[in-house]
XYZ file of C-alpha atoms in Angstrom:
517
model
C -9.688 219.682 -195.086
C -11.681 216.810 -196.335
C -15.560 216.678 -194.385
C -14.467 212.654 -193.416
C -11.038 214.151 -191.516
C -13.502 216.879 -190.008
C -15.333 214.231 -188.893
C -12.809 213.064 -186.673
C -11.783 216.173 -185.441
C -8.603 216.069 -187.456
C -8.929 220.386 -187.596
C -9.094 220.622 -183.672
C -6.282 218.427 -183.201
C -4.033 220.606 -185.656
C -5.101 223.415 -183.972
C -4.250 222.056 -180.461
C -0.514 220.674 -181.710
C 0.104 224.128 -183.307
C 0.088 222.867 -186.928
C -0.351 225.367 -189.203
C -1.312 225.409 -193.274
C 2.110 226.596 -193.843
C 4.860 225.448 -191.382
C 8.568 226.408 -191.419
C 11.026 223.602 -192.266
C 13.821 224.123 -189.426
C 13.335 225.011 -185.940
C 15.660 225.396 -182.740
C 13.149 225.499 -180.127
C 10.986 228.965 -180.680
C 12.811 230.425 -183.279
C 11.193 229.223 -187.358
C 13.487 230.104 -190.401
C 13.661 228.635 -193.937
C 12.859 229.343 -197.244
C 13.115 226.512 -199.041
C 11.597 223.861 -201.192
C 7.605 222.748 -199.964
C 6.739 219.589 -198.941
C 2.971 218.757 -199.211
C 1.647 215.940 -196.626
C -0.702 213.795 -198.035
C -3.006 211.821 -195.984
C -3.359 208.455 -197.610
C -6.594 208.010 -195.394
C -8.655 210.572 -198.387
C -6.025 211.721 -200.508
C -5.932 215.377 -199.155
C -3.298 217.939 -198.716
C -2.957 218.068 -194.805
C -0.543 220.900 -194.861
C 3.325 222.035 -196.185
C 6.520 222.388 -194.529
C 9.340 224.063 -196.113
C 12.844 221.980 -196.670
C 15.534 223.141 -194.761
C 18.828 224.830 -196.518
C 22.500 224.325 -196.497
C 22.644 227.588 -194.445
C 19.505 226.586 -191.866
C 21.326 223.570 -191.324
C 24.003 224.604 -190.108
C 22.706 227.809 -187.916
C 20.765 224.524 -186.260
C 23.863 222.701 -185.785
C 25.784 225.730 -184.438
C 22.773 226.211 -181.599
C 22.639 222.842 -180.641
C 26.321 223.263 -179.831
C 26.221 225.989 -177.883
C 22.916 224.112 -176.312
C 25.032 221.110 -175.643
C 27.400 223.327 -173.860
C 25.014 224.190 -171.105
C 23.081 221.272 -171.177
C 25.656 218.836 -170.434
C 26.023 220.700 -166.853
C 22.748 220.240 -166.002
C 22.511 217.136 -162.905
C 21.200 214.232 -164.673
C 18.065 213.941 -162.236
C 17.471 217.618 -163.681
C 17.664 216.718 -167.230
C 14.902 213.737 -165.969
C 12.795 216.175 -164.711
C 12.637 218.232 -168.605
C 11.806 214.896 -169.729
C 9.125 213.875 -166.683
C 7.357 217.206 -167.766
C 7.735 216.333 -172.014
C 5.681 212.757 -170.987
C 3.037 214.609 -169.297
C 1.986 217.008 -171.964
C 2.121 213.712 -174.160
C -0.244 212.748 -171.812
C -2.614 215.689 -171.901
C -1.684 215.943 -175.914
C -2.380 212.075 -176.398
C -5.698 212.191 -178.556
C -4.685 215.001 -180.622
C -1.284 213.615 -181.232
C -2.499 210.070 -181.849
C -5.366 211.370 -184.480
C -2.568 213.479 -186.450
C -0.059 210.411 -186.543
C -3.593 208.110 -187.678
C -4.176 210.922 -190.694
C -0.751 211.858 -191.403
C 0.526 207.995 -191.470
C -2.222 205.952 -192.191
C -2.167 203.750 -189.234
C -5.401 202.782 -186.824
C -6.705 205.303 -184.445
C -5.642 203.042 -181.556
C -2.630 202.161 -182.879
C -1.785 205.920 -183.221
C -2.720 206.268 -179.858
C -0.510 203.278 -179.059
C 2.562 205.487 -180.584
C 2.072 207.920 -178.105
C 1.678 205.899 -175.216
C 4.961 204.639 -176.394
C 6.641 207.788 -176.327
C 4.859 208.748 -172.921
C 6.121 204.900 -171.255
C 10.048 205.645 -172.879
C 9.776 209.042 -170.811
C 8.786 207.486 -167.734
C 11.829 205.162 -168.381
C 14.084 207.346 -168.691
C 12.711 209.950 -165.799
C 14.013 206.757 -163.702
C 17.194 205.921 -165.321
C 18.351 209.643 -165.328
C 19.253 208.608 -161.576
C 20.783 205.569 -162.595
C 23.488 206.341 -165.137
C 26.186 204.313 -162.969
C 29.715 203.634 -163.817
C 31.816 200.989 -161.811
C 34.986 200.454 -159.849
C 37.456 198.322 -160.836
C 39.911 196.363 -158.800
C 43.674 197.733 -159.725
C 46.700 195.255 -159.887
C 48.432 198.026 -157.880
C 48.577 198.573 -154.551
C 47.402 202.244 -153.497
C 45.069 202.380 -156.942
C 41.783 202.271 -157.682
C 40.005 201.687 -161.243
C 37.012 203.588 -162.346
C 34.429 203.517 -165.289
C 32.216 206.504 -165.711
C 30.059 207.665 -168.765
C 29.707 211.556 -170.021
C 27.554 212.657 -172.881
C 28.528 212.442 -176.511
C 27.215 215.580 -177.754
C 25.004 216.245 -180.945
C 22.679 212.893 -181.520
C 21.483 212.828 -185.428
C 17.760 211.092 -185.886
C 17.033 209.445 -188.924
C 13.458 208.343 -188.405
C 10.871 206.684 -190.697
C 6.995 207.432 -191.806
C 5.909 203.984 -190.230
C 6.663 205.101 -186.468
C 6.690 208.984 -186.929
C 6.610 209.783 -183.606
C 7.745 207.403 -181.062
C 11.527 205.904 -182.396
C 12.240 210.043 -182.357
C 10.800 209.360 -178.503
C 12.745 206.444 -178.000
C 16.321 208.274 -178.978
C 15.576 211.321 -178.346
C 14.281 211.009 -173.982
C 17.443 208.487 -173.284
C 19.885 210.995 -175.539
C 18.079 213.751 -173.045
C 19.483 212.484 -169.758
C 22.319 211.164 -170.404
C 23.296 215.033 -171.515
C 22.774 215.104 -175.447
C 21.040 217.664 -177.598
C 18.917 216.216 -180.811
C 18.731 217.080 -184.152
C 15.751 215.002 -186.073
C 15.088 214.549 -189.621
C 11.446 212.978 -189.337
C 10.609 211.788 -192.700
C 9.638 213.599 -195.195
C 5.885 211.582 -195.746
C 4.927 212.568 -192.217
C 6.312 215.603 -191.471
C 3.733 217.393 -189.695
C 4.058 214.991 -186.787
C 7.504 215.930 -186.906
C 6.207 219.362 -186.450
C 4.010 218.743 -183.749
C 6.809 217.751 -181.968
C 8.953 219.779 -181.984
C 6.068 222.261 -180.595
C 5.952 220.495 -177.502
C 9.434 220.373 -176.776
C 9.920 223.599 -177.252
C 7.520 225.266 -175.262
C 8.606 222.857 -172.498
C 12.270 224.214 -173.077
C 10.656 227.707 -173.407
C 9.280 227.015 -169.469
C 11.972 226.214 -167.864
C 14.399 228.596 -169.423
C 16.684 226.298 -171.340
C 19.138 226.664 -174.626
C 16.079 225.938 -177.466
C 19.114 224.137 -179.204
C 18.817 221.473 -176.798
C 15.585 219.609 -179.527
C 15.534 220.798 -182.938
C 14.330 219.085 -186.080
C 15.374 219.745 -190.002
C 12.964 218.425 -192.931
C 13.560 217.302 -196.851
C 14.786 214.023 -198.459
C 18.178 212.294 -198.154
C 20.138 215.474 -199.115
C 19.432 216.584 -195.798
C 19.530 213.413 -194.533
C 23.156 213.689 -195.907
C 23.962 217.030 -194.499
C 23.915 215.156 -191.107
C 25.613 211.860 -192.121
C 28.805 213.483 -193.252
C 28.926 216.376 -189.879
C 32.008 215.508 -188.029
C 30.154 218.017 -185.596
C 27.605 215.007 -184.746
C 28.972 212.475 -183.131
C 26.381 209.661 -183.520
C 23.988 208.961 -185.524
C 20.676 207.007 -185.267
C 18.898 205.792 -188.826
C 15.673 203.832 -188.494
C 14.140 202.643 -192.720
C 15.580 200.768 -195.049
C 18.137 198.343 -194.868
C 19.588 200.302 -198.507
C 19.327 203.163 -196.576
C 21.445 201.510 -193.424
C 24.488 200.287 -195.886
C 24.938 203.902 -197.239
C 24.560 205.774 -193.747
C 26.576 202.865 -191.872
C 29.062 203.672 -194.324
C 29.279 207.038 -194.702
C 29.280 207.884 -190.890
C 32.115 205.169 -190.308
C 34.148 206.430 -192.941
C 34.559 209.875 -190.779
C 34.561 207.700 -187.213
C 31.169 208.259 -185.822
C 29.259 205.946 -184.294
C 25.745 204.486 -185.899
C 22.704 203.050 -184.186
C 21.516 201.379 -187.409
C 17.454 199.785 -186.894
C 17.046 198.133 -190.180
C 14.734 195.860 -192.309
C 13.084 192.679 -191.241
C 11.976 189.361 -192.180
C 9.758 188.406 -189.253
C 8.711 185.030 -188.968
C 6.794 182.688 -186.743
C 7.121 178.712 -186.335
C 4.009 177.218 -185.751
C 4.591 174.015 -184.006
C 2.245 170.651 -183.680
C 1.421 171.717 -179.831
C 0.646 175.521 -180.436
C -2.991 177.052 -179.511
C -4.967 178.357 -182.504
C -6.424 180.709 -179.797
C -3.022 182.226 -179.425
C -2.156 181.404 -183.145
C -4.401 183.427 -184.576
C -4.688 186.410 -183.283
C -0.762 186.900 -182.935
C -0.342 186.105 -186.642
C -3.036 188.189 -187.834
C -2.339 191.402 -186.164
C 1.764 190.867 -186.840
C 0.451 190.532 -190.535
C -1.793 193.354 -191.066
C -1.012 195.952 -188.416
C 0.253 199.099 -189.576
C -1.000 197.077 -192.565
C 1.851 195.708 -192.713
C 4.166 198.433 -192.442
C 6.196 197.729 -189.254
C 9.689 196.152 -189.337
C 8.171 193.530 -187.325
C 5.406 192.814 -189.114
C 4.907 189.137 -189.837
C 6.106 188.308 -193.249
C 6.637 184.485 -192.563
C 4.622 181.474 -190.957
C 5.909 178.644 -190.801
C 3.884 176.073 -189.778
C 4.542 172.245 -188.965
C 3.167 169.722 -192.202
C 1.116 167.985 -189.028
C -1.047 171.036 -188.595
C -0.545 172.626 -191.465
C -4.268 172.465 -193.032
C -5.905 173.269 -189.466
C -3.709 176.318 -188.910
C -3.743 177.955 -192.760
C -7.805 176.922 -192.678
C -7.868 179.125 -189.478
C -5.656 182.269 -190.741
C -7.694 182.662 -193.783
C -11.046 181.656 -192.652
C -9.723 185.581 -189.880
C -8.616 187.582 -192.751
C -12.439 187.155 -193.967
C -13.153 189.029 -190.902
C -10.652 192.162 -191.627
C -12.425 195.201 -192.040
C -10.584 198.157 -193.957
C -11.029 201.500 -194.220
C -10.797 204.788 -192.526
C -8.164 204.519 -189.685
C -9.588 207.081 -187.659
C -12.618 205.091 -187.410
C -11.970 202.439 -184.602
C -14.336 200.078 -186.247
C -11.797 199.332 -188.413
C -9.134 197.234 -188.092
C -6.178 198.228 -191.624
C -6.105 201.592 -192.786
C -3.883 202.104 -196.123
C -0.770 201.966 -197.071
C 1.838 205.316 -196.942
C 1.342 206.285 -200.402
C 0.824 205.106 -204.038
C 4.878 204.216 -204.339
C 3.870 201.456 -201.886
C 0.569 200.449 -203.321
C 3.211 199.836 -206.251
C 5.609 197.959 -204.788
C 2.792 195.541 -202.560
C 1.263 194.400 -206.273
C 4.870 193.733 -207.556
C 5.470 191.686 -204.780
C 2.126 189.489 -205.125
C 2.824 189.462 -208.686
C 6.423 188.262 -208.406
C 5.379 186.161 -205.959
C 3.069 183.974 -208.439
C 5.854 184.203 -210.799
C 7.675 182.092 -208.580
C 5.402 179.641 -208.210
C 3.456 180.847 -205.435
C 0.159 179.731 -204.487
C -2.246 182.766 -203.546
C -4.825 181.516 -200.985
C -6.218 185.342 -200.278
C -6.399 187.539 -203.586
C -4.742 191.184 -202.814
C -5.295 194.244 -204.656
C -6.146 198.088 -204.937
C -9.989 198.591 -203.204
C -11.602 201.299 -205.233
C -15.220 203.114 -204.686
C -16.378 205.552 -201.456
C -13.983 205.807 -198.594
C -11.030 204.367 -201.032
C -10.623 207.614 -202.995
C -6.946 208.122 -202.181
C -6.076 204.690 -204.194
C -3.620 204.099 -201.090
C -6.036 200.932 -199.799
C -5.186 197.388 -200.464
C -6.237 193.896 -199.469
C -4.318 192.075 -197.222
C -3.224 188.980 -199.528
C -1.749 185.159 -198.175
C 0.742 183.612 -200.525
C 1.697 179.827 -200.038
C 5.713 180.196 -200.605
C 8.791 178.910 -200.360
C 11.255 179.867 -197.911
C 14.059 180.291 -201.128
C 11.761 182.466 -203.283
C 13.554 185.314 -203.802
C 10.454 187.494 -203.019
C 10.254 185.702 -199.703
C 13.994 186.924 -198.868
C 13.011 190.556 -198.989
C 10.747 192.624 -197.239
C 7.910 194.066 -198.844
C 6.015 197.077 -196.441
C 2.373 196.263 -197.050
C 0.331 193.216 -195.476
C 1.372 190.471 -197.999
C 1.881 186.969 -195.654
C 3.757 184.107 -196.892
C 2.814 180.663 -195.396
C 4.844 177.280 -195.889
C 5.693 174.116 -194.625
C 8.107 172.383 -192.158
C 8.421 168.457 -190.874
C 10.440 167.093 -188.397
C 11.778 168.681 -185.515
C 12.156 171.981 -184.651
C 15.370 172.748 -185.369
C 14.616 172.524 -189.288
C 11.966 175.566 -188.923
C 14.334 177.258 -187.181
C 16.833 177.274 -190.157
C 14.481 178.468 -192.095
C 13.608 181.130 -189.789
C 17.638 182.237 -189.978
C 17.292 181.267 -193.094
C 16.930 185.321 -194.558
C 19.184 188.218 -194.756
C 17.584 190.007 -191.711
C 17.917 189.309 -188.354
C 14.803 191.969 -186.120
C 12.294 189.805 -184.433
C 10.806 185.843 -184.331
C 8.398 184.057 -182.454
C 7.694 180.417 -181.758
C 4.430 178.712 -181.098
C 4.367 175.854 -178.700
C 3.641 174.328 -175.507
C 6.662 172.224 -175.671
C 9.239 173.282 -172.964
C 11.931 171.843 -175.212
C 10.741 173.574 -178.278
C 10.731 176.864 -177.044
C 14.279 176.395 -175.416
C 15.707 175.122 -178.546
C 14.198 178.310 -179.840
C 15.782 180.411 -177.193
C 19.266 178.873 -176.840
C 22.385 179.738 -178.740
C 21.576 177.432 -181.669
C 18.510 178.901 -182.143
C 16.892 182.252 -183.726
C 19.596 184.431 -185.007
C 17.532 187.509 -184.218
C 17.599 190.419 -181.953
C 13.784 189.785 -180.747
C 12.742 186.190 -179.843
C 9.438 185.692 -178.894
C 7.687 182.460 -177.143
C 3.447 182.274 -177.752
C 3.122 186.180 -178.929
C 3.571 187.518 -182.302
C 6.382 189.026 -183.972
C 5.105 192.890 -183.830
C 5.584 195.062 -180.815
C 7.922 195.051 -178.272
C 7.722 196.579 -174.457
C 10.041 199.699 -173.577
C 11.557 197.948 -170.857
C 13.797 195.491 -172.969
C 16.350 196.497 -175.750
C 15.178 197.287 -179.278
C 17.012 196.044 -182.429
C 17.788 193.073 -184.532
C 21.175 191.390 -186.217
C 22.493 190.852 -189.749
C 21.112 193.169 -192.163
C 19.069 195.415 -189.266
C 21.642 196.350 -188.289
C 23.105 195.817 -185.269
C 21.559 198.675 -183.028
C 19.855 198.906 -179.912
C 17.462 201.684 -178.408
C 14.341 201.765 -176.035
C 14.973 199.500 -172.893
C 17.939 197.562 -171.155
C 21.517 199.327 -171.312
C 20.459 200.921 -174.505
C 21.297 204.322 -173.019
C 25.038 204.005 -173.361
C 25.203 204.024 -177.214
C 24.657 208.001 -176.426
C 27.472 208.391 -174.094
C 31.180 207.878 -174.039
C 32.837 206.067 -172.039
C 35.609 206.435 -170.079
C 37.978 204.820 -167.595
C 39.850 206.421 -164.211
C 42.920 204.849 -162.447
C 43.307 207.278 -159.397
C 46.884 206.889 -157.322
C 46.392 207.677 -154.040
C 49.510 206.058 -152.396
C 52.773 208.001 -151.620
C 54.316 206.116 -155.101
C 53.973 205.631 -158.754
C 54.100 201.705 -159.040
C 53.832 200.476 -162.787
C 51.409 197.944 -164.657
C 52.262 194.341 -164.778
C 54.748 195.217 -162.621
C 57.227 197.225 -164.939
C 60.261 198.544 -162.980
C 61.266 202.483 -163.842
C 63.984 203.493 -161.991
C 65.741 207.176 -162.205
């Protein structure tokens, strides 16, 4: 282990999540088996090997999927309340596991220390949601058109749940499907990716010691590792049910499709094209910071990261003057040390793709007001650090309609009202999250109504990036479609179904059909 990582007690917090030099690729709950291919994590904080995890097979696969059926079996029997309680214990040991957890997902994933730590709290705040909902899975009554009838709606679990998760959020959009799936009856299977997979790990150690506690099927949490082939193991199972793919919007089409084709459901959470409108009235005090941290967060690897401002001709000057004169102040470096404020990017495939973007982005005609590029020297050995870069753009670039992971930020100009930033706003092939900045009451309603952003995240004087537990997850167009975290969210893992009881001494028909023998 590097002497930096040491530094940060990176060793003690593998040691306390149960992450070994050599970890098995599949797991059901206690039991480790697979003998596959190796995959070596990386940290792109120094370049060093963290550990490997072994791939999982054609025949571990399915010996998972075989005991998370005979998990479901038992687990669906369980009293919802009960199944809360499994999940109010999983959020504590996130709580007592918090620092370790956070450091591993800051090493493994790049990210800052706090905002690893702010991964965990989100897993730990989606438990605490659904410890409360698991008491509040509620159908409805229906009035019948016949007399002596009554209509019901009721919801029952939907079985296996499939988790497709990405490196950018390795731990938390497993905790956001995975805790609601729990209650409402489900069993999990998880293919974290394969560039963090020792959080993926860690994971699954918690789980499963909680499982091991309390005496429950093992099958009810188990995870599977490797690339897309295993990714496509669980895409074509007619034995799961549903399910949910966070990354790519290339990867959404081909899952979408694939799972339709065979009648399963999808929770699809796609690409995005953030933007927000920066209005004559808005607050640089507000401005600022909101457009900064949406820009180079996660430097720049969340789907809502902000990729676009656009910013009213009136205050244009003031407001670019403003957002370059703070990137000046970005420091970059080691994530684990909370002095900084970007750590780097996933790997070298997306130190790649970040210049090809700036590049193609002067090729269009783009106007760079912050120079990007690779930082070299001491603390950059790993080659995975760049420089957050600000490109004057056009909405129409081509560059500007796709989203580029890093912390590249595109800035250009609107007049008139508000309703022309808005269609540029809509005016890209994703639909995730948006933000207006204004003090006008008018603005922001114009913003907010039906003629206004076309996303699934509207925001009025905060950024683009982050998003409370309590309110539905998910964007339109090409991020497609799906919903998780907050709000009704929880029925995408449950069927539903509807009752009509007859308790009268007859069989009257519907829309009052006569019948008679």
């Amino acid at each position: 282990m590097a002497t930096v990582a040491n530094a940060f007690g990176i060793e003690n917090a593998l040691e306390k999540l149960g992450v070994n030099e050599i970890n098995k690729g599949t797991s059901t709950g206690s039991n480790w088996f697979s003998e596959g291919d190796m995959i070596s994590s990386y940290s792109p904080v120094d370049g060093k090997l963290i550990g490997k995890v072994t791939t999982t097979s054609r025949e571990d696969y399915d010996r998972v999927i075989d005991t998370a059926q005979a998990a479901y079996k038992d687990w669906r029997k369980v009293p919802a309340p009960q199944r809360g309680e499994i999940v109010r214990q999983f959020g504590n040991k996130l709580r007592e596991l918090k620092e370790p957890l956070g450091q591993l997902v800051s090493y493994e994933m790049g990210k800052s220390l706090q905002e690893g730590y702010g991964e965990v709290q989100e897993m730990i705040d989606i438990c605490d949601f659904a410890v409360g909902l698991s008491r509040q899975l509620n159908g409805q009554t229906i009035p019948s058109e016949r007399p002596g009838h009554v209509m019901r709606e009721q919801w029952h679990p939907i079985g296996i749940v499939g988790i497709i998760s990405a490196f950018n959020f390795p731990v938390a959009v497993w905790a956001w499907n995975t805790a609601l799936a729990w209650i409402c009856g489900d069993v999990c299977v998880w293919k974290g990716s394969e560039k963090a997979p020792l959080c993926t790990v860690a994971c699954q150690n918690i789980i499963a010691a909680i499982l091991k506690e309390n005496n429950l099927p093992e099958g009810i949490s188990c995870i599977i590792n490797g690339d897309y082939k295993v990714g496509e193991m669980m895409t074509t199972d007619t034995r799961i049910p549903l399910v949910s793919a966070t990354g790519s919007t290339r990867m959404g089409r081909i899952v979408g499709a694939t799972v339709a084709e065979r009648f399963g459901k999808s929770l699809l959470e796609l690409g995005g094209n953030n933007a927000i409108i920066i209005t004559p009235t808005a607050e640089l005090k507000v401005v600022v910071p909101g457009a900064v941290f949406g820009a180079v967060g996660t430097a720049g690897q969340r789907c809502t990261s902000t990729r676009r401002l656009i910013i009213h001709e009136s205050v244009y000057n003031k407001v670019r003057d403003a957002i370059v004169g703070a990137y000046g102040q970005i420091v970059i470096g080691n994530p684990l040390d909370e002095t900084k404020h970007m750590g780097p990017l996933i790997d070298k495939d997306a130190v790649n793709a970040y210049l090809a973007a700036i590049e193609k982005a002067k090729a269009e005609g783009g106007n760079v007001l912050v120079e990007g590029g690779v930082l070299e020297g001491e603390g950059f050995e790993s080659g995975c650090y760049v420089k957050p870069a600000i490109v004057e753009a056009e909405n129409h670039f081509e560059i500007v309609q796709h989203e580029t992971f890093a912390p590249i930020l595109y800035l250009m100009k609107y007049s008139g009202d508000v309703e022309n930033a808005i269609d540029m706003q809509n005016g890209v092939a994703q639909g995730l999250s948006s933000a207006i900045m204004t003090n006008e009451m008018k603005e922001a309603e114009k913003f907010l109504s039906y003629a206004g952003s076309d996303c699934g995240i509207a925001n009025v004087n905060i950024g683009t990036s982050g998003a409370e537990i309590g309110g539905a997850f998910g964007g339109e167009k090409e991020t497609g479609g799906g919903r998780e975290s907050g709000s009704d969210s929880w029925k995408v893992y449950m069927r539903r179904q509807t009752n009509t009881i007859n308790y009268s001494d007859e069989l009257p028909l519907a829309q009052g059909i006569k019948f008679d023998l």
